[in-house]
PDB file of C-alpha atoms and ligand atoms in Angstrom:
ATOM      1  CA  UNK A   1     -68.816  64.709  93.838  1.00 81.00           C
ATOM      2  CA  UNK A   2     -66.311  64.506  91.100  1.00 92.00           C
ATOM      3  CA  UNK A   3     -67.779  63.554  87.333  1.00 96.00           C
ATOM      4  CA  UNK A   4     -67.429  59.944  86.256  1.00 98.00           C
ATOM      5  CA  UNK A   5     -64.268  59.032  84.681  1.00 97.00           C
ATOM      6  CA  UNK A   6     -64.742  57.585  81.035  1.00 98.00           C
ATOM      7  CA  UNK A   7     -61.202  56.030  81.383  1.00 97.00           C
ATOM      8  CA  UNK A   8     -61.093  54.226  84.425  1.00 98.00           C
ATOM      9  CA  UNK A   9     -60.629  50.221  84.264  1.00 98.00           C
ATOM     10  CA  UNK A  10     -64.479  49.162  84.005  1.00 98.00           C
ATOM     11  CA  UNK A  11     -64.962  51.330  81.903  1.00 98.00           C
ATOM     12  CA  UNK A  12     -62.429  50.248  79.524  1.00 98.00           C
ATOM     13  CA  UNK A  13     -63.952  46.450  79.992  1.00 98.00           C
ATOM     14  CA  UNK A  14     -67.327  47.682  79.185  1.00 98.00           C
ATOM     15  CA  UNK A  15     -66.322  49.131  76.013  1.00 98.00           C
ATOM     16  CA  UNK A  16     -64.285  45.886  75.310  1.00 98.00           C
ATOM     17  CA  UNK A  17     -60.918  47.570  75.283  1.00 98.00           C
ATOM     18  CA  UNK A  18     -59.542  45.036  78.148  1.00 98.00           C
ATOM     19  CA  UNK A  19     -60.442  41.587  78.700  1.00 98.00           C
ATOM     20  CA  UNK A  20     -62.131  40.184  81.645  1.00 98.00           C
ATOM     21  CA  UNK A  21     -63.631  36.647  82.508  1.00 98.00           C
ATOM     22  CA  UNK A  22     -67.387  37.403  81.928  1.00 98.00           C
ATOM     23  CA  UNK A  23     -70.324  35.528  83.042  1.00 98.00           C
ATOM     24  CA  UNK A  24     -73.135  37.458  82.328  1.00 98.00           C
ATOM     25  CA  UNK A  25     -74.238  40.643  79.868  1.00 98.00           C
ATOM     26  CA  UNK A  26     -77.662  42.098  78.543  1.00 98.00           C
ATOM     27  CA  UNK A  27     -78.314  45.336  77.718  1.00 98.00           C
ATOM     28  CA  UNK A  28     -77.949  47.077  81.003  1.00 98.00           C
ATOM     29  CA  UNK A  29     -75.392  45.051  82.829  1.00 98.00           C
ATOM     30  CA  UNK A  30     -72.303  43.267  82.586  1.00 98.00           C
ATOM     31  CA  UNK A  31     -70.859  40.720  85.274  1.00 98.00           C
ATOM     32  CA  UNK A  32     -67.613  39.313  85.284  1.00 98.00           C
ATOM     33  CA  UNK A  33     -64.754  37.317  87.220  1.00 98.00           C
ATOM     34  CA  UNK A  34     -62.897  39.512  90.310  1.00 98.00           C
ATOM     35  CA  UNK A  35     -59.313  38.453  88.930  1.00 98.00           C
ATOM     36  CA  UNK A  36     -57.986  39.166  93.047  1.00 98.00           C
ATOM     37  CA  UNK A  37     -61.199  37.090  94.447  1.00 98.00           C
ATOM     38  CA  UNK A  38     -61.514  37.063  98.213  1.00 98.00           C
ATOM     39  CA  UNK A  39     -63.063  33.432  97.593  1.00 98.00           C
ATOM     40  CA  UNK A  40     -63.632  31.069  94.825  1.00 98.00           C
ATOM     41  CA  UNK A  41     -66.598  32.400  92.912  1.00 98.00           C
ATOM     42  CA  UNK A  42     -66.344  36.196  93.137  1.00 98.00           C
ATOM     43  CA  UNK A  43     -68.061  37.974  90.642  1.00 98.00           C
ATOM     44  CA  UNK A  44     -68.344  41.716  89.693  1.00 98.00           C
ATOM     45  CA  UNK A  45     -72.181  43.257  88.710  1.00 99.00           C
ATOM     46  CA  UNK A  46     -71.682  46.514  86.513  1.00 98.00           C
ATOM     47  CA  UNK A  47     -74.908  48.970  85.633  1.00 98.00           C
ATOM     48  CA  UNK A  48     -73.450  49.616  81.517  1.00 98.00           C
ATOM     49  CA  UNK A  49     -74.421  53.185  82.346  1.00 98.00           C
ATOM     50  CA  UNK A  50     -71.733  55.655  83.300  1.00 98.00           C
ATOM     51  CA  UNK A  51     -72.249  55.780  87.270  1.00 98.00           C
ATOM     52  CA  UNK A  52     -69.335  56.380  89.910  1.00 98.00           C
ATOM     53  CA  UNK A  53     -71.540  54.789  92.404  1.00 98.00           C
ATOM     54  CA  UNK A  54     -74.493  54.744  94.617  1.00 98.00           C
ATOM     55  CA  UNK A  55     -74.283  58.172  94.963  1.00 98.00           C
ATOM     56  CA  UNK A  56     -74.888  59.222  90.918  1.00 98.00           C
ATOM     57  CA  UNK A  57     -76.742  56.198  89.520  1.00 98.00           C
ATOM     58  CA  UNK A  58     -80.437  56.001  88.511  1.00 98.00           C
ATOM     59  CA  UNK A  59     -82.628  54.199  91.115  1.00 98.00           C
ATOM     60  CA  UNK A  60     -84.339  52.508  88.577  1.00 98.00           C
ATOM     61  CA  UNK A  61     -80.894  51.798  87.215  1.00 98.00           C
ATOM     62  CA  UNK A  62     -79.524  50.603  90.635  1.00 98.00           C
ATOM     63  CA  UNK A  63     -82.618  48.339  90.808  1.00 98.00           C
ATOM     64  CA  UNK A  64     -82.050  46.318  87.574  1.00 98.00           C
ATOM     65  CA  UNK A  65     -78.169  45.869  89.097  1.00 98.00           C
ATOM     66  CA  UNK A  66     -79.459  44.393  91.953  1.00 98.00           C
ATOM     67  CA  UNK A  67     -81.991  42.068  90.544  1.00 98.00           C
ATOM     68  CA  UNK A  68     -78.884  40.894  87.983  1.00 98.00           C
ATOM     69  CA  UNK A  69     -76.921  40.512  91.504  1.00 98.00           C
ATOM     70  CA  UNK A  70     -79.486  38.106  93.137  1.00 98.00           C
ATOM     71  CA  UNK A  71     -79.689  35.643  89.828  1.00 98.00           C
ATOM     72  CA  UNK A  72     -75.500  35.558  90.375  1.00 98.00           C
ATOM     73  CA  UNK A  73     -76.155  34.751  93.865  1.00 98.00           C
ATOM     74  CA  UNK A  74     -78.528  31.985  93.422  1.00 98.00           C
ATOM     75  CA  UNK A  75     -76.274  30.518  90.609  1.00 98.00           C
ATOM     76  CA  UNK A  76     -73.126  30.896  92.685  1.00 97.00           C
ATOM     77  CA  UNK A  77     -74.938  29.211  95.339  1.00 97.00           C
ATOM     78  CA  UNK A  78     -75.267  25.918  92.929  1.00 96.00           C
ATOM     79  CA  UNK A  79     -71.942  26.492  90.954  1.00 97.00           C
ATOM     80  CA  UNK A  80     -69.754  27.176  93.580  1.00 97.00           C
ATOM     81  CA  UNK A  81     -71.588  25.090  96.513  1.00 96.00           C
ATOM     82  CA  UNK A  82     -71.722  28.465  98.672  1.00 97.00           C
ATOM     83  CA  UNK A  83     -73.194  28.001 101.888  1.00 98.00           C
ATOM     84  CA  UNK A  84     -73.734  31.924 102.135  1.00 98.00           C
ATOM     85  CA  UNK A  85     -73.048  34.869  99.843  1.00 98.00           C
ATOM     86  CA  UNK A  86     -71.648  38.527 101.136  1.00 98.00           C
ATOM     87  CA  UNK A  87     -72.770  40.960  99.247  1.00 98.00           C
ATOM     88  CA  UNK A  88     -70.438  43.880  98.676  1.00 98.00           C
ATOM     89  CA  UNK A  89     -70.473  47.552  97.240  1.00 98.00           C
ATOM     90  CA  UNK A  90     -68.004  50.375  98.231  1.00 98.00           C
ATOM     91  CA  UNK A  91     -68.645  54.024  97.480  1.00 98.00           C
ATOM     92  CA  UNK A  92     -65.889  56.621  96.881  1.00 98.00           C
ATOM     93  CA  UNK A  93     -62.415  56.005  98.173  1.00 97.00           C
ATOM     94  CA  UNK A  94     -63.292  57.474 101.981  1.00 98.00           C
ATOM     95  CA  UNK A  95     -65.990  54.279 101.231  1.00 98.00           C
ATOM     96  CA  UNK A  96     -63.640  51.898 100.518  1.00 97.00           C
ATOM     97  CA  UNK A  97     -64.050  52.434  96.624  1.00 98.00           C
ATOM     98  CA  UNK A  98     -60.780  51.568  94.283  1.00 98.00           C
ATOM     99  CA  UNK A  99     -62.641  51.575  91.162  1.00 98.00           C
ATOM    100  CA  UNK A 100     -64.640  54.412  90.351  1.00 98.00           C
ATOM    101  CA  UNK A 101     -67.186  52.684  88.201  1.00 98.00           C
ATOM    102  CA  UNK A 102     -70.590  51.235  90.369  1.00 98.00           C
ATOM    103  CA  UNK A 103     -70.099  47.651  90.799  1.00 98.00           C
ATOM    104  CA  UNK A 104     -71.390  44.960  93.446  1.00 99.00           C
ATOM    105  CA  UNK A 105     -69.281  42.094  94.780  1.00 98.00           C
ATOM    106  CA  UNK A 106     -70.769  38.750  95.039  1.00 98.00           C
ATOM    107  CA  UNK A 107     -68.819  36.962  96.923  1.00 98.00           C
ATOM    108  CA  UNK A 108     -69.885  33.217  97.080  1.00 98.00           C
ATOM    109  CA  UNK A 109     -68.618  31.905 101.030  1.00 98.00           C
ATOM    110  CA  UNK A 110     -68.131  27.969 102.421  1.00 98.00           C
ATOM    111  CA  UNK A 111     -68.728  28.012 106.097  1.00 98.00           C
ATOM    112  CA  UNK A 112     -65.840  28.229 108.166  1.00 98.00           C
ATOM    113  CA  UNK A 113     -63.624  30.143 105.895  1.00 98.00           C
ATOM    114  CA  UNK A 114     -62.693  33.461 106.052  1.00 98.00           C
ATOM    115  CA  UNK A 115     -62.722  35.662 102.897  1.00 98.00           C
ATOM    116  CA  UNK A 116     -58.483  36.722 101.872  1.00 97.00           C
ATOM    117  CA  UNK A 117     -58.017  39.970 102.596  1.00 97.00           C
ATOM    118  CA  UNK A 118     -58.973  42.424  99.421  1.00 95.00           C
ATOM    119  CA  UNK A 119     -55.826  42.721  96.085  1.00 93.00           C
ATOM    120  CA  UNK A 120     -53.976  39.938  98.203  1.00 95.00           C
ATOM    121  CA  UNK A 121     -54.362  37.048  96.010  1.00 94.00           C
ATOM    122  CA  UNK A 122     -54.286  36.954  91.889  1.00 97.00           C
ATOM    123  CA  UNK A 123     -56.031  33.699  90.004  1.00 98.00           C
ATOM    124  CA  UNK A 124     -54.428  31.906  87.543  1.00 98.00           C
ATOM    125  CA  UNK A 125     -56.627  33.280  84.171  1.00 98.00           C
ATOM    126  CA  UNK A 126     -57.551  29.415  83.465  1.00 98.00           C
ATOM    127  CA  UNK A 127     -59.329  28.344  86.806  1.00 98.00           C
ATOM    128  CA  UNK A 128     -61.182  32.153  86.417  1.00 98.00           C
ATOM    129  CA  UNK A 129     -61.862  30.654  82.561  1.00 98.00           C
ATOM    130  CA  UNK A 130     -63.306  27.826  84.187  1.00 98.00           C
ATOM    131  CA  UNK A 131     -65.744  29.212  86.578  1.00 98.00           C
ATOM    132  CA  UNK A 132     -66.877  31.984  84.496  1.00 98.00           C
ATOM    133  CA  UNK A 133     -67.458  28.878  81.862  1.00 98.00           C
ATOM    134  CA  UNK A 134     -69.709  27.210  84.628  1.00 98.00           C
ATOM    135  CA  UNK A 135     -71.072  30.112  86.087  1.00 98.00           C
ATOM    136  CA  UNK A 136     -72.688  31.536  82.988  1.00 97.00           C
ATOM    137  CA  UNK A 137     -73.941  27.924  81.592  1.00 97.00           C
ATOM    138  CA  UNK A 138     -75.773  28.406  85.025  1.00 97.00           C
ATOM    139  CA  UNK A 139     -77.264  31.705  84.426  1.00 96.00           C
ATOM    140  CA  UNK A 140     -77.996  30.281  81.025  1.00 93.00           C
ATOM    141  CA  UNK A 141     -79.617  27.355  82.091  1.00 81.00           C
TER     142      UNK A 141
HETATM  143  P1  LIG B 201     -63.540  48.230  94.953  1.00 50.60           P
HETATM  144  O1  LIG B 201     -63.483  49.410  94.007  1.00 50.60           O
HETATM  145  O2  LIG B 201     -64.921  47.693  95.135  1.00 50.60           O
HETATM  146  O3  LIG B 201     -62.879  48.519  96.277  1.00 50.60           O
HETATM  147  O4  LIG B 201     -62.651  47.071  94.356  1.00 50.60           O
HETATM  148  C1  LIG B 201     -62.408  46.905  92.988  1.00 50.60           C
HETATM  149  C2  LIG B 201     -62.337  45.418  92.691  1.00 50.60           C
HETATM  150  O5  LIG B 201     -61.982  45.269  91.337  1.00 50.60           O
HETATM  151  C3  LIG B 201     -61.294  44.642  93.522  1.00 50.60           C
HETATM  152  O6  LIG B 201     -61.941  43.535  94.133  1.00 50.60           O
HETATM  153  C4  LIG B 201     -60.250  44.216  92.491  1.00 50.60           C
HETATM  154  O7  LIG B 201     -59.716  42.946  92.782  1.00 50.60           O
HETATM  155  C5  LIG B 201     -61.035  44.230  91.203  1.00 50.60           C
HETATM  156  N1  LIG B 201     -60.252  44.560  90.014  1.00 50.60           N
HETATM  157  C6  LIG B 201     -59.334  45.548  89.890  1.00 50.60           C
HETATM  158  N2  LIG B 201     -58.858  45.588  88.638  1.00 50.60           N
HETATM  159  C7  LIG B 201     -59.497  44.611  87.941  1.00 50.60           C
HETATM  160  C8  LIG B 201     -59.420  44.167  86.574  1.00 50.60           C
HETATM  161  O8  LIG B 201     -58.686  44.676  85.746  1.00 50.60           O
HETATM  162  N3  LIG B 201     -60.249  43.139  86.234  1.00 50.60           N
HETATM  163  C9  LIG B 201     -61.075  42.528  87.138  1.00 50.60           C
HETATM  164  N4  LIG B 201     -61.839  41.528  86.686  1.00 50.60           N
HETATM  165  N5  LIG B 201     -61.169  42.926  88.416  1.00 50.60           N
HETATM  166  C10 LIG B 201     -60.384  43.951  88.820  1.00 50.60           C
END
């Protein structure tokens, strides 16, 4: 497995060198906006620890990710009205990774209506403004 890559994209975010539409950060994790959702709503779960993917991270540290991914997916439930949520994490590029930093998808879905296909589709920044605004006062509340 090749090392982790200090410069790629997430990484950059996490060490607040690019912006990104965030909803929720502790000590551990950071979640933000996907800014080419596949539906309204979808949100990106980082581990702040330097981990390609599944196949390098901690379990303990995996663990706290997905416990951080379940309180987005009950609050995207309310915010976003989701009748379901697809849950999504890719590992390495023969995985369907692009990004080489761990991250989960949380992708909140209305019945009927099928996710856009993945990078087709870029949000205007002020409707992802918006829903990381509501989405956070959420997970605040
Ligand atoms: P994956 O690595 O899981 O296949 O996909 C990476 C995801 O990151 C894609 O859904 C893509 O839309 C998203 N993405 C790529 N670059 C950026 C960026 O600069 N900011 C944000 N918020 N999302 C990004």
């Amino acid at each position: 497995m090749p090392a982790y890559d200090h410069n790629n994209i997430f990484a950059k975010i996490l060490r607040g060198e690019l912006p990104c539409h965030k909803v929720f950060e502790d000590d551990k994790c950071l979640a933000f906006l996907d800014i080419m959702p596949r539906a309204p709503g979808h949100t990106l779960v980082l581990p702040k620890t330097p981990a390609r993917n599944i196949l390098d991270i901690a379990p303990d540290d995996l663990g706290y990710v997905m416990q951080v991914v379940q309180k987005i997916a009950k609050a995207s439930v309310r915010v976003f009205g989701a009748d379901g949520i697809t849950i999504q994490q890719f590992n390495e590029s023969a995985g369907g990774q692009v990004v080489l930093h761990l991250h989960v998808h949380v992708i909140p879905r209305r019945e009927g209506v099928a996710m856009k296909p993945p990078a087709s589709f870029k949000e205007a920044p002020e409707v992802l403004a918006e829903q990381a605004r509501k989405l956070s006062a959420a997970l605040a509340g």
